[in-house]
Amino acid sequence: MDIAHLLNRTLEVWRTVRTPDGGGGWETALVRQADVPAKVDLPSASERMLAQQAGAKHTHSVYLLPGADVRRGDELRGGEETLRVVSVVEPSAPVYRKAECTLTEQEGAW
């Protein structure tokens, strides 16, 4: 089974990277890692409720190819949306990866 034909968007994967600052500390920055094909859906009511019971917020489900390098804590950016990855799950057969995400509201000038 191939889900590639269902992935109708391209999202940028941004990851927090730490590098030594030369003075014994670290500098932290978000660095663009790759672009990945994806499908973004809203979670079902039961998925949202399960996340709430675990103390998490789950506003979007992002479906990816099985080999997509997307990890918890990454940001997925596309268009005007920025999604923070809360968790990544895979079915027992590696058909897809699913990133459970929270939409990050953009601050705007009023």
mmCIF file with all atom_site columns, C-alpha atoms in Angstrom:
data_model
loop_
_atom_site.group_PDB
_atom_site.id
_atom_site.type_symbol
_atom_site.label_atom_id
_atom_site.label_alt_id
_atom_site.label_comp_id
_atom_site.label_asym_id
_atom_site.label_entity_id
_atom_site.label_seq_id
_atom_site.pdbx_PDB_ins_code
_atom_site.Cartn_x
_atom_site.Cartn_y
_atom_site.Cartn_z
_atom_site.occupancy
_atom_site.B_iso_or_equiv
_atom_site.pdbx_formal_charge
_atom_site.auth_seq_id
_atom_site.auth_comp_id
_atom_site.auth_asym_id
_atom_site.auth_atom_id
_atom_site.pdbx_PDB_model_num
ATOM 1   C CA . MET A 1 1   ? 0.000   0.000  0.000  1.00 0.00 ? 1   MET A CA 1
ATOM 2   C CA . ASP A 1 2   ? 1.385   3.395  -1.013 1.00 0.00 ? 2   ASP A CA 1
ATOM 3   C CA . ILE A 1 3   ? 0.010   6.661  0.388  1.00 0.00 ? 3   ILE A CA 1
ATOM 4   C CA . ALA A 1 4   ? 2.135   8.996  -1.752 1.00 0.00 ? 4   ALA A CA 1
ATOM 5   C CA . HIS A 1 5   ? -0.844  9.924  -3.946 1.00 0.00 ? 5   HIS A CA 1
ATOM 6   C CA . LEU A 1 6   ? -2.704  11.213 -0.850 1.00 0.00 ? 6   LEU A CA 1
ATOM 7   C CA . LEU A 1 7   ? 0.073   13.581 0.251  1.00 0.00 ? 7   LEU A CA 1
ATOM 8   C CA . ASN A 1 8   ? -1.111  16.859 -1.243 1.00 0.00 ? 8   ASN A CA 1
ATOM 9   C CA . ARG A 1 9   ? 1.165   19.404 0.475  1.00 0.00 ? 9   ARG A CA 1
ATOM 10  C CA . THR A 1 10  ? 4.831   20.040 1.036  1.00 0.00 ? 10  THR A CA 1
ATOM 11  C CA . LEU A 1 11  ? 5.901   21.056 4.541  1.00 0.00 ? 11  LEU A CA 1
ATOM 12  C CA . GLU A 1 12  ? 9.263   22.326 5.753  1.00 0.00 ? 12  GLU A CA 1
ATOM 13  C CA . VAL A 1 13  ? 10.775  20.436 8.701  1.00 0.00 ? 13  VAL A CA 1
ATOM 14  C CA . TRP A 1 14  ? 12.491  22.747 11.223 1.00 0.00 ? 14  TRP A CA 1
ATOM 15  C CA . ARG A 1 15  ? 14.453  21.288 14.153 1.00 0.00 ? 15  ARG A CA 1
ATOM 16  C CA . THR A 1 16  ? 16.134  22.818 17.191 1.00 0.00 ? 16  THR A CA 1
ATOM 17  C CA . VAL A 1 17  ? 19.894  22.343 16.883 1.00 0.00 ? 17  VAL A CA 1
ATOM 18  C CA . ARG A 1 18  ? 22.477  23.043 19.599 1.00 0.00 ? 18  ARG A CA 1
ATOM 19  C CA . THR A 1 19  ? 26.032  24.066 18.744 1.00 0.00 ? 19  THR A CA 1
ATOM 20  C CA . PRO A 1 20  ? 28.936  24.963 21.042 1.00 0.00 ? 20  PRO A CA 1
ATOM 21  C CA . ASP A 1 21  ? 29.385  28.719 21.452 1.00 0.00 ? 21  ASP A CA 1
ATOM 22  C CA . GLY A 1 22  ? 33.157  28.474 22.004 1.00 0.00 ? 22  GLY A CA 1
ATOM 23  C CA . GLY A 1 23  ? 32.883  29.706 25.585 1.00 0.00 ? 23  GLY A CA 1
ATOM 24  C CA . GLY A 1 24  ? 31.694  26.515 27.265 1.00 0.00 ? 24  GLY A CA 1
ATOM 25  C CA . GLY A 1 25  ? 28.009  27.045 26.529 1.00 0.00 ? 25  GLY A CA 1
ATOM 26  C CA . TRP A 1 26  ? 25.611  26.309 23.734 1.00 0.00 ? 26  TRP A CA 1
ATOM 27  C CA . GLU A 1 27  ? 23.724  28.262 21.086 1.00 0.00 ? 27  GLU A CA 1
ATOM 28  C CA . THR A 1 28  ? 20.300  27.017 20.088 1.00 0.00 ? 28  THR A CA 1
ATOM 29  C CA . ALA A 1 29  ? 18.626  27.721 16.755 1.00 0.00 ? 29  ALA A CA 1
ATOM 30  C CA . LEU A 1 30  ? 15.828  26.358 14.599 1.00 0.00 ? 30  LEU A CA 1
ATOM 31  C CA . VAL A 1 31  ? 17.349  24.969 11.398 1.00 0.00 ? 31  VAL A CA 1
ATOM 32  C CA . ARG A 1 32  ? 15.489  23.859 8.285  1.00 0.00 ? 32  ARG A CA 1
ATOM 33  C CA . GLN A 1 33  ? 16.138  20.138 7.803  1.00 0.00 ? 33  GLN A CA 1
ATOM 34  C CA . ALA A 1 34  ? 14.133  19.115 4.735  1.00 0.00 ? 34  ALA A CA 1
ATOM 35  C CA . ASP A 1 35  ? 10.893  19.404 2.816  1.00 0.00 ? 35  ASP A CA 1
ATOM 36  C CA . VAL A 1 36  ? 8.451   16.498 3.135  1.00 0.00 ? 36  VAL A CA 1
ATOM 37  C CA . PRO A 1 37  ? 5.257   15.588 1.288  1.00 0.00 ? 37  PRO A CA 1
ATOM 38  C CA . ALA A 1 38  ? 2.339   15.511 3.719  1.00 0.00 ? 38  ALA A CA 1
ATOM 39  C CA . LYS A 1 39  ? -1.413  15.456 4.240  1.00 0.00 ? 39  LYS A CA 1
ATOM 40  C CA . VAL A 1 40  ? -2.799  17.591 7.068  1.00 0.00 ? 40  VAL A CA 1
ATOM 41  C CA . ASP A 1 41  ? -6.078  16.596 8.731  1.00 0.00 ? 41  ASP A CA 1
ATOM 42  C CA . LEU A 1 42  ? -8.022  17.594 11.805 1.00 0.00 ? 42  LEU A CA 1
ATOM 43  C CA . PRO A 1 43  ? -8.031  14.880 14.488 1.00 0.00 ? 43  PRO A CA 1
ATOM 44  C CA . SER A 1 44  ? -11.205 13.045 15.418 1.00 0.00 ? 44  SER A CA 1
ATOM 45  C CA . ALA A 1 45  ? -13.033 13.925 18.627 1.00 0.00 ? 45  ALA A CA 1
ATOM 46  C CA . SER A 1 46  ? -11.727 10.754 20.280 1.00 0.00 ? 46  SER A CA 1
ATOM 47  C CA . GLU A 1 47  ? -8.116  11.604 19.303 1.00 0.00 ? 47  GLU A CA 1
ATOM 48  C CA . ARG A 1 48  ? -8.504  15.084 20.798 1.00 0.00 ? 48  ARG A CA 1
ATOM 49  C CA . MET A 1 49  ? -10.032 13.684 23.977 1.00 0.00 ? 49  MET A CA 1
ATOM 50  C CA . LEU A 1 50  ? -7.230  11.113 24.342 1.00 0.00 ? 50  LEU A CA 1
ATOM 51  C CA . ALA A 1 51  ? -4.631  13.876 23.988 1.00 0.00 ? 51  ALA A CA 1
ATOM 52  C CA . GLN A 1 52  ? -6.422  16.009 26.592 1.00 0.00 ? 52  GLN A CA 1
ATOM 53  C CA . GLN A 1 53  ? -6.452  13.088 29.035 1.00 0.00 ? 53  GLN A CA 1
ATOM 54  C CA . ALA A 1 54  ? -2.687  12.800 28.594 1.00 0.00 ? 54  ALA A CA 1
ATOM 55  C CA . GLY A 1 55  ? -2.278  16.537 29.208 1.00 0.00 ? 55  GLY A CA 1
ATOM 56  C CA . ALA A 1 56  ? -1.438  17.376 25.590 1.00 0.00 ? 56  ALA A CA 1
ATOM 57  C CA . LYS A 1 57  ? -3.118  19.417 22.901 1.00 0.00 ? 57  LYS A CA 1
ATOM 58  C CA . HIS A 1 58  ? -3.668  17.795 19.499 1.00 0.00 ? 58  HIS A CA 1
ATOM 59  C CA . THR A 1 59  ? -5.102  20.103 16.834 1.00 0.00 ? 59  THR A CA 1
ATOM 60  C CA . HIS A 1 60  ? -3.820  18.520 13.594 1.00 0.00 ? 60  HIS A CA 1
ATOM 61  C CA . SER A 1 61  ? -2.738  15.108 12.300 1.00 0.00 ? 61  SER A CA 1
ATOM 62  C CA . VAL A 1 62  ? -0.016  15.131 9.652  1.00 0.00 ? 62  VAL A CA 1
ATOM 63  C CA . TYR A 1 63  ? 0.435   12.007 7.527  1.00 0.00 ? 63  TYR A CA 1
ATOM 64  C CA . LEU A 1 64  ? 3.893   11.425 6.042  1.00 0.00 ? 64  LEU A CA 1
ATOM 65  C CA . LEU A 1 65  ? 5.838   8.816  4.093  1.00 0.00 ? 65  LEU A CA 1
ATOM 66  C CA . PRO A 1 66  ? 7.261   6.043  6.329  1.00 0.00 ? 66  PRO A CA 1
ATOM 67  C CA . GLY A 1 67  ? 10.858  7.250  6.001  1.00 0.00 ? 67  GLY A CA 1
ATOM 68  C CA . ALA A 1 68  ? 10.171  10.931 6.733  1.00 0.00 ? 68  ALA A CA 1
ATOM 69  C CA . ASP A 1 69  ? 12.610  12.265 9.342  1.00 0.00 ? 69  ASP A CA 1
ATOM 70  C CA . VAL A 1 70  ? 10.108  14.063 11.557 1.00 0.00 ? 70  VAL A CA 1
ATOM 71  C CA . ARG A 1 71  ? 10.535  13.967 15.334 1.00 0.00 ? 71  ARG A CA 1
ATOM 72  C CA . ARG A 1 72  ? 8.788   15.162 18.473 1.00 0.00 ? 72  ARG A CA 1
ATOM 73  C CA . GLY A 1 73  ? 9.592   18.844 18.990 1.00 0.00 ? 73  GLY A CA 1
ATOM 74  C CA . ASP A 1 74  ? 10.052  19.607 15.282 1.00 0.00 ? 74  ASP A CA 1
ATOM 75  C CA . GLU A 1 75  ? 8.115   22.372 13.574 1.00 0.00 ? 75  GLU A CA 1
ATOM 76  C CA . LEU A 1 76  ? 6.310   21.689 10.308 1.00 0.00 ? 76  LEU A CA 1
ATOM 77  C CA . ARG A 1 77  ? 5.777   24.845 8.273  1.00 0.00 ? 77  ARG A CA 1
ATOM 78  C CA . GLY A 1 78  ? 3.665   25.373 5.204  1.00 0.00 ? 78  GLY A CA 1
ATOM 79  C CA . GLY A 1 79  ? 1.898   28.449 3.927  1.00 0.00 ? 79  GLY A CA 1
ATOM 80  C CA . GLU A 1 80  ? 0.717   30.462 6.915  1.00 0.00 ? 80  GLU A CA 1
ATOM 81  C CA . GLU A 1 81  ? 0.703   27.482 9.312  1.00 0.00 ? 81  GLU A CA 1
ATOM 82  C CA . THR A 1 82  ? 3.308   26.368 11.824 1.00 0.00 ? 82  THR A CA 1
ATOM 83  C CA . LEU A 1 83  ? 2.641   23.014 13.478 1.00 0.00 ? 83  LEU A CA 1
ATOM 84  C CA . ARG A 1 84  ? 4.611   21.814 16.521 1.00 0.00 ? 84  ARG A CA 1
ATOM 85  C CA . VAL A 1 85  ? 5.035   18.006 16.571 1.00 0.00 ? 85  VAL A CA 1
ATOM 86  C CA . VAL A 1 86  ? 3.747   16.556 19.864 1.00 0.00 ? 86  VAL A CA 1
ATOM 87  C CA . SER A 1 87  ? 4.372   12.894 18.968 1.00 0.00 ? 87  SER A CA 1
ATOM 88  C CA . VAL A 1 88  ? 5.069   10.632 16.006 1.00 0.00 ? 88  VAL A CA 1
ATOM 89  C CA . VAL A 1 89  ? 3.420   7.238  15.605 1.00 0.00 ? 89  VAL A CA 1
ATOM 90  C CA . GLU A 1 90  ? 3.719   4.471  13.035 1.00 0.00 ? 90  GLU A CA 1
ATOM 91  C CA . PRO A 1 91  ? 1.409   1.539  12.364 1.00 0.00 ? 91  PRO A CA 1
ATOM 92  C CA . SER A 1 92  ? 2.784   -1.989 12.778 1.00 0.00 ? 92  SER A CA 1
ATOM 93  C CA . ALA A 1 93  ? 3.221   -2.190 8.990  1.00 0.00 ? 93  ALA A CA 1
ATOM 94  C CA . PRO A 1 94  ? 5.371   0.754  7.804  1.00 0.00 ? 94  PRO A CA 1
ATOM 95  C CA . VAL A 1 95  ? 2.795   2.271  5.455  1.00 0.00 ? 95  VAL A CA 1
ATOM 96  C CA . TYR A 1 96  ? 2.921   5.837  6.805  1.00 0.00 ? 96  TYR A CA 1
ATOM 97  C CA . ARG A 1 97  ? 4.063   7.982  9.727  1.00 0.00 ? 97  ARG A CA 1
ATOM 98  C CA . LYS A 1 98  ? 1.599   10.162 11.596 1.00 0.00 ? 98  LYS A CA 1
ATOM 99  C CA . ALA A 1 99  ? 2.722   13.281 13.423 1.00 0.00 ? 99  ALA A CA 1
ATOM 100 C CA . GLU A 1 100 ? 0.278   14.509 16.036 1.00 0.00 ? 100 GLU A CA 1
ATOM 101 C CA . CYS A 1 101 ? 0.669   18.287 16.105 1.00 0.00 ? 101 CYS A CA 1
ATOM 102 C CA . THR A 1 102 ? -0.475  21.514 17.703 1.00 0.00 ? 102 THR A CA 1
ATOM 103 C CA . LEU A 1 103 ? -1.087  24.585 15.579 1.00 0.00 ? 103 LEU A CA 1
ATOM 104 C CA . THR A 1 104 ? 1.056   27.517 16.687 1.00 0.00 ? 104 THR A CA 1
ATOM 105 C CA . GLU A 1 105 ? -0.942  30.709 16.394 1.00 0.00 ? 105 GLU A CA 1
ATOM 106 C CA . GLN A 1 106 ? 0.953   33.473 14.635 1.00 0.00 ? 106 GLN A CA 1
ATOM 107 C CA . GLU A 1 107 ? 1.240   36.797 16.383 1.00 0.00 ? 107 GLU A CA 1
ATOM 108 C CA . GLY A 1 108 ? 0.197   39.694 14.238 1.00 0.00 ? 108 GLY A CA 1
ATOM 109 C CA . ALA A 1 109 ? 0.325   43.450 14.341 1.00 0.00 ? 109 ALA A CA 1
ATOM 110 C CA . TRP A 1 110 ? -3.023  45.028 15.063 1.00 0.00 ? 110 TRP A CA 1
#
